[in-house]
Amino acid sequence: MENQQHNQNVEVDLGAITRKLKQYGTRVNDSFFDGVLFIKRNIIIILILVVAGGVLGTLVDRSEKNYQHHIFVTPNFESNNYLYASVALLDDKIKENDTVFLKQLGITRPKDIAKIEIKPVLEIYKYMDESIEGNMNNRLELFKTMAENGDVDKLIEDKEVSKNYTNHEIIISTNGKYKESELAGPVMKFLNADPYLNTIAAQQRKNLDTKIVEKEKMVAQIDNVLAGFTASRANSGSVYYNDNTPLNEMLNVRNSFVILLDNYKVMKINFSKIINDKARILNQYDSNIISKKMKLIFPLVFLIIFAVVVRFRKAYKKQMAKRQLQTS
């Protein structure tokens, strides 16, 4: 008895599902036919909207010329936070449309600037090799600890950590091309205009000059000693060299001083500015997902708006007819 009732329930469920599927198929066919009739009734309007949207989209595509400008920079004298804050200030001024402030910096056509942003250049191995107050390994130990905990990816992309990387990229988005003197030059001049950091930079350069002079004197003194030693050996008619002699230690010291001198001279070049710009790539065409596609987007938008308006009018007339029947 129970099995018979169970079979009847299954048959009822299958019958209900079959009816639902038939109803759904009928609705799909009706909707498709309604769409065909809608296009047939409004074919002229649809063609006009498509042509008008295509023409308008083409004009917009031709007038739209979005470019990006990339400036690769290295902040010196612990100015990383200052760099990020200054770029954020410029971006705020762009969003506020503060053309007076931007023109005072020497930037031309400020209304054509869409945004300015900065992001770190991820050079994690270089970051780990750099010393902090003479400790060459504390960053490496930090990353080892984070890797053991499975958080190294999070640490690499952390805003506060990545902000302190050596190199960073400033990206400026504009509508139209810019000369270097119209945009990149004024931006870098603004970033290097802080009085306090310029004072620090000047003192650091003086310190480097002092170190260079001292090391050059030491190298010259060692050269004199070596020259005297060579002359005395030449006069005696014998030249003897041993890796364990003080002479070898002196040569090693001289080589270390020469390496330091080379590093100091490179540092002096890098310390020529607070924010040292290493490379500039200007007027790179910005091809985003909708670039040069307005000729397709505009007709589609026009058709959607038209369909919504027709549907609204139809619903409005239906509701008005219902109200009239209720009042009569």
mmCIF file of C-alpha atoms in Angstrom:
data_model
loop_
_atom_site.group_PDB
_atom_site.id
_atom_site.type_symbol
_atom_site.label_atom_id
_atom_site.label_comp_id
_atom_site.label_asym_id
_atom_site.label_seq_id
_atom_site.Cartn_x
_atom_site.Cartn_y
_atom_site.Cartn_z
ATOM 1 C CA MET A 1 0.000 0.000 0.000
ATOM 2 C CA GLU A 2 2.793 2.322 0.957
ATOM 3 C CA ASN A 3 4.732 1.461 -2.213
ATOM 4 C CA GLN A 4 1.692 2.248 -4.372
ATOM 5 C CA GLN A 5 1.261 5.633 -2.673
ATOM 6 C CA HIS A 6 4.981 6.365 -3.099
ATOM 7 C CA ASN A 7 4.796 5.593 -6.847
ATOM 8 C CA GLN A 8 1.782 7.857 -7.210
ATOM 9 C CA ASN A 9 3.663 10.720 -5.503
ATOM 10 C CA VAL A 10 6.624 10.239 -7.835
ATOM 11 C CA GLU A 11 4.337 10.305 -10.872
ATOM 12 C CA VAL A 12 2.664 13.482 -9.577
ATOM 13 C CA ASP A 13 6.062 15.160 -9.035
ATOM 14 C CA LEU A 14 7.264 14.188 -12.521
ATOM 15 C CA GLY A 15 4.019 15.434 -14.030
ATOM 16 C CA ALA A 16 4.375 18.783 -12.214
ATOM 17 C CA ILE A 17 7.966 19.174 -13.412
ATOM 18 C CA THR A 18 6.934 18.379 -16.995
ATOM 19 C CA ARG A 19 4.179 21.017 -16.879
ATOM 20 C CA LYS A 20 6.600 23.604 -15.453
ATOM 21 C CA LEU A 21 9.095 22.907 -18.227
ATOM 22 C CA LYS A 22 6.379 23.253 -20.878
ATOM 23 C CA GLN A 23 5.227 26.548 -19.331
ATOM 24 C CA TYR A 24 8.809 27.817 -19.261
ATOM 25 C CA GLY A 25 9.347 26.837 -22.880
ATOM 26 C CA THR A 26 6.114 28.571 -23.860
ATOM 27 C CA ARG A 27 7.213 31.755 -22.081
ATOM 28 C CA VAL A 28 10.587 31.667 -23.838
ATOM 29 C CA ASN A 29 8.918 31.273 -27.231
ATOM 30 C CA ASP A 30 6.467 34.065 -26.455
ATOM 31 C CA SER A 31 9.282 36.368 -25.316
ATOM 32 C CA PHE A 32 11.292 35.628 -28.459
ATOM 33 C CA PHE A 33 8.274 36.310 -30.676
ATOM 34 C CA ASP A 34 7.503 39.516 -28.739
ATOM 35 C CA GLY A 35 11.093 40.604 -29.352
ATOM 36 C CA VAL A 36 10.760 39.957 -33.070
ATOM 37 C CA LEU A 37 7.503 41.922 -33.200
ATOM 38 C CA PHE A 38 9.099 44.757 -31.177
ATOM 39 C CA ILE A 39 11.974 45.017 -33.668
ATOM 40 C CA LYS A 40 9.544 44.842 -36.616
ATOM 41 C CA ARG A 41 7.338 47.629 -35.220
ATOM 42 C CA ASN A 42 10.292 49.893 -34.326
ATOM 43 C CA ILE A 43 12.808 48.955 -37.007
ATOM 44 C CA ILE A 44 13.188 52.534 -38.257
ATOM 45 C CA ILE A 45 13.747 53.970 -34.774
ATOM 46 C CA ILE A 46 16.195 51.163 -33.961
ATOM 47 C CA LEU A 47 18.197 51.836 -37.139
ATOM 48 C CA ILE A 48 18.297 55.567 -36.351
ATOM 49 C CA LEU A 49 19.513 54.892 -32.797
ATOM 50 C CA VAL A 50 22.188 52.468 -33.997
ATOM 51 C CA VAL A 51 23.479 54.884 -36.643
ATOM 52 C CA ALA A 52 23.344 57.887 -34.276
ATOM 53 C CA GLY A 53 25.103 55.936 -31.513
ATOM 54 C CA GLY A 54 27.764 54.715 -33.915
ATOM 55 C CA VAL A 55 28.458 58.226 -35.226
ATOM 56 C CA LEU A 56 28.550 59.747 -31.732
ATOM 57 C CA GLY A 57 30.746 56.907 -30.436
ATOM 58 C CA THR A 58 33.154 57.349 -33.337
ATOM 59 C CA LEU A 59 33.480 61.068 -32.574
ATOM 60 C CA VAL A 60 34.140 60.303 -28.902
ATOM 61 C CA ASP A 61 36.735 57.654 -29.819
ATOM 62 C CA ARG A 62 38.556 60.142 -32.022
ATOM 63 C CA SER A 63 38.556 62.852 -29.366
ATOM 64 C CA GLU A 64 39.561 60.511 -26.542
ATOM 65 C CA LYS A 65 43.340 60.298 -26.263
ATOM 66 C CA ASN A 66 44.318 58.872 -22.888
ATOM 67 C CA TYR A 67 47.997 58.629 -22.036
ATOM 68 C CA GLN A 68 50.097 57.550 -19.097
ATOM 69 C CA HIS A 69 53.399 59.033 -17.952
ATOM 70 C CA HIS A 70 55.762 56.940 -15.816
ATOM 71 C CA ILE A 71 58.471 58.408 -13.578
ATOM 72 C CA PHE A 72 60.750 55.963 -11.758
ATOM 73 C CA VAL A 73 62.136 57.553 -8.605
ATOM 74 C CA THR A 74 64.309 56.777 -5.590
ATOM 75 C CA PRO A 75 63.589 58.688 -2.369
ATOM 76 C CA ASN A 76 66.705 59.678 -0.402
ATOM 77 C CA PHE A 77 67.277 60.808 3.186
ATOM 78 C CA GLU A 78 64.404 58.682 4.557
ATOM 79 C CA SER A 79 61.890 60.658 2.500
ATOM 80 C CA ASN A 80 59.637 57.706 1.570
ATOM 81 C CA ASN A 81 56.679 58.876 3.658
ATOM 82 C CA TYR A 82 57.146 62.423 2.363
ATOM 83 C CA LEU A 83 57.091 61.120 -1.234
ATOM 84 C CA TYR A 84 53.843 59.189 -0.780
ATOM 85 C CA ALA A 85 52.186 62.069 1.089
ATOM 86 C CA SER A 86 53.206 64.570 -1.616
ATOM 87 C CA VAL A 87 51.844 62.399 -4.433
ATOM 88 C CA ALA A 88 48.594 61.956 -2.468
ATOM 89 C CA LEU A 89 48.378 65.751 -2.102
ATOM 90 C CA LEU A 90 48.778 66.238 -5.856
ATOM 91 C CA ASP A 91 46.097 63.644 -6.541
ATOM 92 C CA ASP A 92 43.732 65.403 -4.104
ATOM 93 C CA LYS A 93 44.330 68.714 -5.888
ATOM 94 C CA ILE A 94 43.545 67.041 -9.215
ATOM 95 C CA LYS A 95 40.303 65.563 -7.846
ATOM 96 C CA GLU A 96 39.349 68.931 -6.328
ATOM 97 C CA ASN A 97 40.047 70.553 -9.723
ATOM 98 C CA ASP A 98 42.368 73.052 -7.999
ATOM 99 C CA THR A 99 43.766 74.438 -11.245
ATOM 100 C CA VAL A 100 45.241 77.483 -9.497
ATOM 101 C CA PHE A 101 47.504 75.333 -7.297
ATOM 102 C CA LEU A 102 48.530 73.085 -10.194
ATOM 103 C CA LYS A 103 49.293 76.016 -12.491
ATOM 104 C CA GLN A 104 51.432 77.581 -9.778
ATOM 105 C CA LEU A 105 53.570 74.444 -9.911
ATOM 106 C CA GLY A 106 54.077 75.023 -13.643
ATOM 107 C CA ILE A 107 51.725 72.272 -14.830
ATOM 108 C CA THR A 108 49.907 73.168 -18.039
ATOM 109 C CA ARG A 109 46.335 72.108 -18.891
ATOM 110 C CA PRO A 110 45.601 70.796 -15.356
ATOM 111 C CA LYS A 111 42.023 69.917 -16.345
ATOM 112 C CA ASP A 112 43.416 67.269 -18.713
ATOM 113 C CA ILE A 113 45.065 65.394 -15.830
ATOM 114 C CA ALA A 114 42.888 62.519 -14.606
ATOM 115 C CA LYS A 115 44.956 61.268 -11.663
ATOM 116 C CA ILE A 116 48.436 60.723 -10.251
ATOM 117 C CA GLU A 117 49.416 57.671 -8.236
ATOM 118 C CA ILE A 118 52.513 55.953 -6.906
ATOM 119 C CA LYS A 119 53.382 52.323 -6.339
ATOM 120 C CA PRO A 120 56.547 50.530 -5.228
ATOM 121 C CA VAL A 121 58.812 48.679 -7.600
ATOM 122 C CA LEU A 122 58.924 45.227 -6.011
ATOM 123 C CA GLU A 123 62.622 44.441 -5.667
ATOM 124 C CA ILE A 124 62.424 42.232 -2.621
ATOM 125 C CA TYR A 125 65.971 40.798 -2.866
ATOM 126 C CA LYS A 126 67.514 44.237 -3.111
ATOM 127 C CA TYR A 127 65.411 45.364 -0.166
ATOM 128 C CA MET A 128 66.629 42.443 1.967
ATOM 129 C CA ASP A 129 70.288 43.049 1.072
ATOM 130 C CA GLU A 130 70.234 46.686 2.128
ATOM 131 C CA SER A 131 71.497 47.523 5.598
ATOM 132 C CA ILE A 132 69.653 49.319 8.344
ATOM 133 C CA GLU A 133 72.013 51.167 10.691
ATOM 134 C CA GLY A 134 74.802 48.727 9.935
ATOM 135 C CA ASN A 135 72.770 45.576 10.464
ATOM 136 C CA MET A 136 72.899 43.725 7.160
ATOM 137 C CA ASN A 137 70.697 40.827 8.154
ATOM 138 C CA ASN A 138 67.722 42.114 10.147
ATOM 139 C CA ARG A 139 65.464 42.444 7.086
ATOM 140 C CA LEU A 140 66.475 38.988 5.911
ATOM 141 C CA GLU A 141 65.722 37.541 9.343
ATOM 142 C CA LEU A 142 62.357 39.284 9.325
ATOM 143 C CA PHE A 143 61.436 37.716 5.986
ATOM 144 C CA LYS A 144 62.642 34.308 7.131
ATOM 145 C CA THR A 145 60.383 34.538 10.178
ATOM 146 C CA MET A 146 57.405 35.650 8.084
ATOM 147 C CA ALA A 147 58.044 32.864 5.554
ATOM 148 C CA GLU A 148 57.971 30.290 8.328
ATOM 149 C CA ASN A 149 54.583 31.641 9.382
ATOM 150 C CA GLY A 150 53.311 31.618 5.788
ATOM 151 C CA ASP A 151 52.838 35.410 5.729
ATOM 152 C CA VAL A 152 55.642 36.419 3.346
ATOM 153 C CA ASP A 153 53.312 37.332 0.446
ATOM 154 C CA LYS A 154 51.270 39.530 2.747
ATOM 155 C CA LEU A 155 54.453 41.178 4.015
ATOM 156 C CA ILE A 156 55.811 41.848 0.518
ATOM 157 C CA GLU A 157 52.600 43.617 -0.532
ATOM 158 C CA ASP A 158 52.032 45.367 2.798
ATOM 159 C CA LYS A 159 51.669 49.097 2.194
ATOM 160 C CA GLU A 160 53.905 50.174 5.063
ATOM 161 C CA VAL A 161 56.637 47.714 4.064
ATOM 162 C CA SER A 162 56.521 48.304 0.301
ATOM 163 C CA LYS A 163 56.565 52.052 0.898
ATOM 164 C CA ASN A 164 60.157 51.648 2.096
ATOM 165 C CA TYR A 165 61.431 49.842 -1.002
ATOM 166 C CA THR A 166 64.281 51.521 -2.864
ATOM 167 C CA ASN A 167 62.550 52.376 -6.142
ATOM 168 C CA HIS A 168 59.018 53.562 -6.836
ATOM 169 C CA GLU A 169 56.918 54.376 -9.905
ATOM 170 C CA ILE A 170 54.842 57.539 -10.246
ATOM 171 C CA ILE A 171 52.035 57.141 -12.805
ATOM 172 C CA ILE A 172 50.193 60.172 -14.208
ATOM 173 C CA SER A 173 47.086 59.647 -16.376
ATOM 174 C CA THR A 174 46.157 62.440 -18.782
ATOM 175 C CA ASN A 175 43.866 63.223 -21.678
ATOM 176 C CA GLY A 176 46.324 64.145 -24.397
ATOM 177 C CA LYS A 177 50.098 64.263 -24.726
ATOM 178 C CA TYR A 178 52.399 66.368 -22.554
ATOM 179 C CA LYS A 179 55.919 67.657 -22.974
ATOM 180 C CA GLU A 180 58.374 66.961 -20.175
ATOM 181 C CA SER A 181 58.474 70.627 -19.214
ATOM 182 C CA GLU A 182 54.660 70.744 -18.990
ATOM 183 C CA LEU A 183 54.098 67.916 -16.511
ATOM 184 C CA ALA A 184 56.908 65.603 -15.386
ATOM 185 C CA GLY A 185 59.361 68.464 -14.824
ATOM 186 C CA PRO A 186 57.017 70.538 -12.599
ATOM 187 C CA VAL A 187 55.962 67.446 -10.627
ATOM 188 C CA MET A 188 59.584 66.541 -9.845
ATOM 189 C CA LYS A 189 60.371 70.149 -8.963
ATOM 190 C CA PHE A 190 57.476 70.135 -6.468
ATOM 191 C CA LEU A 191 58.636 66.847 -4.929
ATOM 192 C CA ASN A 192 62.147 68.255 -4.422
ATOM 193 C CA ALA A 193 61.074 71.575 -2.906
ATOM 194 C CA ASP A 194 60.922 70.680 0.806
ATOM 195 C CA PRO A 195 63.257 73.096 2.726
ATOM 196 C CA TYR A 196 64.065 70.742 5.608
ATOM 197 C CA LEU A 197 64.942 67.791 3.395
ATOM 198 C CA ASN A 198 67.018 70.052 1.144
ATOM 199 C CA THR A 199 69.019 71.124 4.205
ATOM 200 C CA ILE A 200 69.569 67.481 5.123
ATOM 201 C CA ALA A 201 70.573 66.728 1.533
ATOM 202 C CA ALA A 202 73.114 69.544 1.465
ATOM 203 C CA GLN A 203 74.708 68.319 4.703
ATOM 204 C CA GLN A 204 74.786 64.732 3.475
ATOM 205 C CA ARG A 205 76.572 65.817 0.308
ATOM 206 C CA LYS A 206 79.126 67.734 2.401
ATOM 207 C CA ASN A 207 79.680 64.642 4.526
ATOM 208 C CA LEU A 208 80.226 62.586 1.394
ATOM 209 C CA ASP A 209 82.701 65.128 0.036
ATOM 210 C CA THR A 210 84.630 64.937 3.313
ATOM 211 C CA LYS A 211 84.686 61.126 3.207
ATOM 212 C CA ILE A 212 85.831 61.179 -0.438
ATOM 213 C CA VAL A 213 88.688 63.588 0.346
ATOM 214 C CA GLU A 214 89.781 61.510 3.365
ATOM 215 C CA LYS A 215 89.735 58.231 1.464
ATOM 216 C CA GLU A 216 91.577 59.760 -1.509
ATOM 217 C CA LYS A 217 94.307 61.002 0.871
ATOM 218 C CA MET A 218 94.594 57.517 2.390
ATOM 219 C CA VAL A 219 94.843 55.909 -1.037
ATOM 220 C CA ALA A 220 97.511 58.460 -2.027
ATOM 221 C CA GLN A 221 99.473 57.719 1.152
ATOM 222 C CA ILE A 222 99.328 53.987 0.497
ATOM 223 C CA ASP A 223 100.417 54.585 -3.096
ATOM 224 C CA ASN A 224 103.432 56.580 -1.835
ATOM 225 C CA VAL A 225 104.382 53.786 0.569
ATOM 226 C CA LEU A 226 104.048 51.190 -2.195
ATOM 227 C CA ALA A 227 106.059 53.353 -4.587
ATOM 228 C CA GLY A 228 108.813 53.746 -1.983
ATOM 229 C CA PHE A 229 108.839 50.026 -1.287
ATOM 230 C CA THR A 230 109.033 49.223 -4.996
ATOM 231 C CA ALA A 231 111.884 51.733 -5.507
ATOM 232 C CA SER A 232 113.902 50.351 -2.575
ATOM 233 C CA ARG A 233 113.496 46.789 -3.820
ATOM 234 C CA ALA A 234 114.459 47.842 -7.329
ATOM 235 C CA ASN A 235 117.628 49.528 -6.057
ATOM 236 C CA SER A 236 118.561 46.435 -4.067
ATOM 237 C CA GLY A 237 118.005 44.317 -7.152
ATOM 238 C CA SER A 238 115.475 41.958 -5.531
ATOM 239 C CA VAL A 239 111.745 41.830 -5.523
ATOM 240 C CA TYR A 240 110.056 39.453 -3.088
ATOM 241 C CA TYR A 241 106.318 39.175 -2.489
ATOM 242 C CA ASN A 242 104.487 37.100 0.119
ATOM 243 C CA ASP A 243 100.750 36.897 0.783
ATOM 244 C CA ASN A 244 101.378 37.107 4.498
ATOM 245 C CA THR A 245 103.483 40.251 4.456
ATOM 246 C CA PRO A 246 102.225 43.673 5.661
ATOM 247 C CA LEU A 247 102.492 44.724 2.022
ATOM 248 C CA ASN A 248 99.630 42.403 1.112
ATOM 249 C CA GLU A 249 97.508 43.768 3.961
ATOM 250 C CA MET A 250 98.219 47.268 2.693
ATOM 251 C CA LEU A 251 97.094 46.317 -0.817
ATOM 252 C CA ASN A 252 93.872 44.862 0.577
ATOM 253 C CA VAL A 253 93.212 48.047 2.547
ATOM 254 C CA ARG A 254 93.867 50.135 -0.559
ATOM 255 C CA ASN A 255 91.427 48.046 -2.605
ATOM 256 C CA SER A 256 88.739 48.410 0.074
ATOM 257 C CA PHE A 257 89.262 52.191 0.075
ATOM 258 C CA VAL A 258 88.947 52.309 -3.733
ATOM 259 C CA ILE A 259 85.661 50.364 -3.535
ATOM 260 C CA LEU A 260 84.400 52.771 -0.866
ATOM 261 C CA LEU A 261 85.400 55.723 -3.040
ATOM 262 C CA ASP A 262 83.451 54.322 -5.978
ATOM 263 C CA ASN A 263 80.402 53.813 -3.752
ATOM 264 C CA TYR A 264 80.683 57.339 -2.323
ATOM 265 C CA LYS A 265 80.835 58.857 -5.802
ATOM 266 C CA VAL A 266 77.747 56.922 -6.910
ATOM 267 C CA MET A 267 75.974 57.959 -3.701
ATOM 268 C CA LYS A 268 76.878 61.577 -4.415
ATOM 269 C CA ILE A 269 75.162 61.336 -7.797
ATOM 270 C CA ASN A 270 72.090 59.691 -6.255
ATOM 271 C CA PHE A 271 72.024 62.292 -3.465
ATOM 272 C CA SER A 272 71.840 65.162 -5.967
ATOM 273 C CA LYS A 273 68.080 65.335 -5.261
ATOM 274 C CA ILE A 274 65.699 64.478 -2.438
ATOM 275 C CA ILE A 275 63.604 62.435 -4.868
ATOM 276 C CA ASN A 276 65.957 61.230 -7.554
ATOM 277 C CA ASP A 277 64.223 60.422 -10.855
ATOM 278 C CA LYS A 278 66.058 57.639 -12.631
ATOM 279 C CA ALA A 279 63.901 57.291 -15.738
ATOM 280 C CA ARG A 280 60.895 58.924 -17.396
ATOM 281 C CA ILE A 281 58.561 57.313 -19.920
ATOM 282 C CA LEU A 282 56.131 59.904 -21.253
ATOM 283 C CA ASN A 283 53.054 59.781 -23.482
ATOM 284 C CA GLN A 284 52.424 56.045 -23.364
ATOM 285 C CA TYR A 285 49.016 55.354 -24.896
ATOM 286 C CA ASP A 286 46.594 54.036 -22.266
ATOM 287 C CA SER A 287 44.542 51.223 -23.780
ATOM 288 C CA ASN A 288 41.882 50.264 -21.230
ATOM 289 C CA ILE A 289 38.879 47.966 -21.573
ATOM 290 C CA ILE A 290 36.627 50.599 -23.197
ATOM 291 C CA SER A 291 39.224 52.506 -25.217
ATOM 292 C CA LYS A 292 38.112 53.020 -28.805
ATOM 293 C CA LYS A 293 34.922 51.010 -28.186
ATOM 294 C CA MET A 294 32.446 53.867 -27.778
ATOM 295 C CA LYS A 295 31.194 53.270 -31.330
ATOM 296 C CA LEU A 296 29.836 49.962 -29.998
ATOM 297 C CA ILE A 297 28.869 51.074 -26.502
ATOM 298 C CA PHE A 298 26.768 54.110 -27.505
ATOM 299 C CA PRO A 299 24.359 52.212 -29.840
ATOM 300 C CA LEU A 300 23.898 49.538 -27.168
ATOM 301 C CA VAL A 301 23.151 52.157 -24.500
ATOM 302 C CA PHE A 302 20.680 53.947 -26.793
ATOM 303 C CA LEU A 303 18.853 50.672 -27.528
ATOM 304 C CA ILE A 304 18.655 49.785 -23.832
ATOM 305 C CA ILE A 305 17.248 53.223 -22.981
ATOM 306 C CA PHE A 306 14.721 52.949 -25.818
ATOM 307 C CA ALA A 307 13.603 49.485 -24.681
ATOM 308 C CA VAL A 308 13.222 50.706 -21.078
ATOM 309 C CA VAL A 309 11.144 53.705 -22.217
ATOM 310 C CA VAL A 310 8.867 51.501 -24.379
ATOM 311 C CA ARG A 311 8.430 49.026 -21.537
ATOM 312 C CA PHE A 312 7.614 51.842 -19.113
ATOM 313 C CA ARG A 313 5.035 53.357 -21.488
ATOM 314 C CA LYS A 314 3.429 49.972 -21.950
ATOM 315 C CA ALA A 315 3.237 49.385 -18.189
ATOM 316 C CA TYR A 316 1.929 52.921 -17.670
ATOM 317 C CA LYS A 317 -0.865 52.470 -20.223
ATOM 318 C CA LYS A 318 -1.789 49.117 -18.681
ATOM 319 C CA GLN A 319 -2.039 50.625 -15.201
ATOM 320 C CA MET A 320 -4.088 53.575 -16.476
ATOM 321 C CA ALA A 321 -6.509 51.222 -18.248
ATOM 322 C CA LYS A 322 -6.864 49.191 -15.038
ATOM 323 C CA ARG A 323 -7.612 52.357 -13.043
ATOM 324 C CA GLN A 324 -10.260 53.444 -15.571
ATOM 325 C CA LEU A 325 -11.956 50.033 -15.355
ATOM 326 C CA GLN A 326 -11.991 50.253 -11.574
ATOM 327 C CA THR A 327 -13.532 53.753 -11.563
ATOM 328 C CA SER A 328 -16.187 53.015 -14.229
#
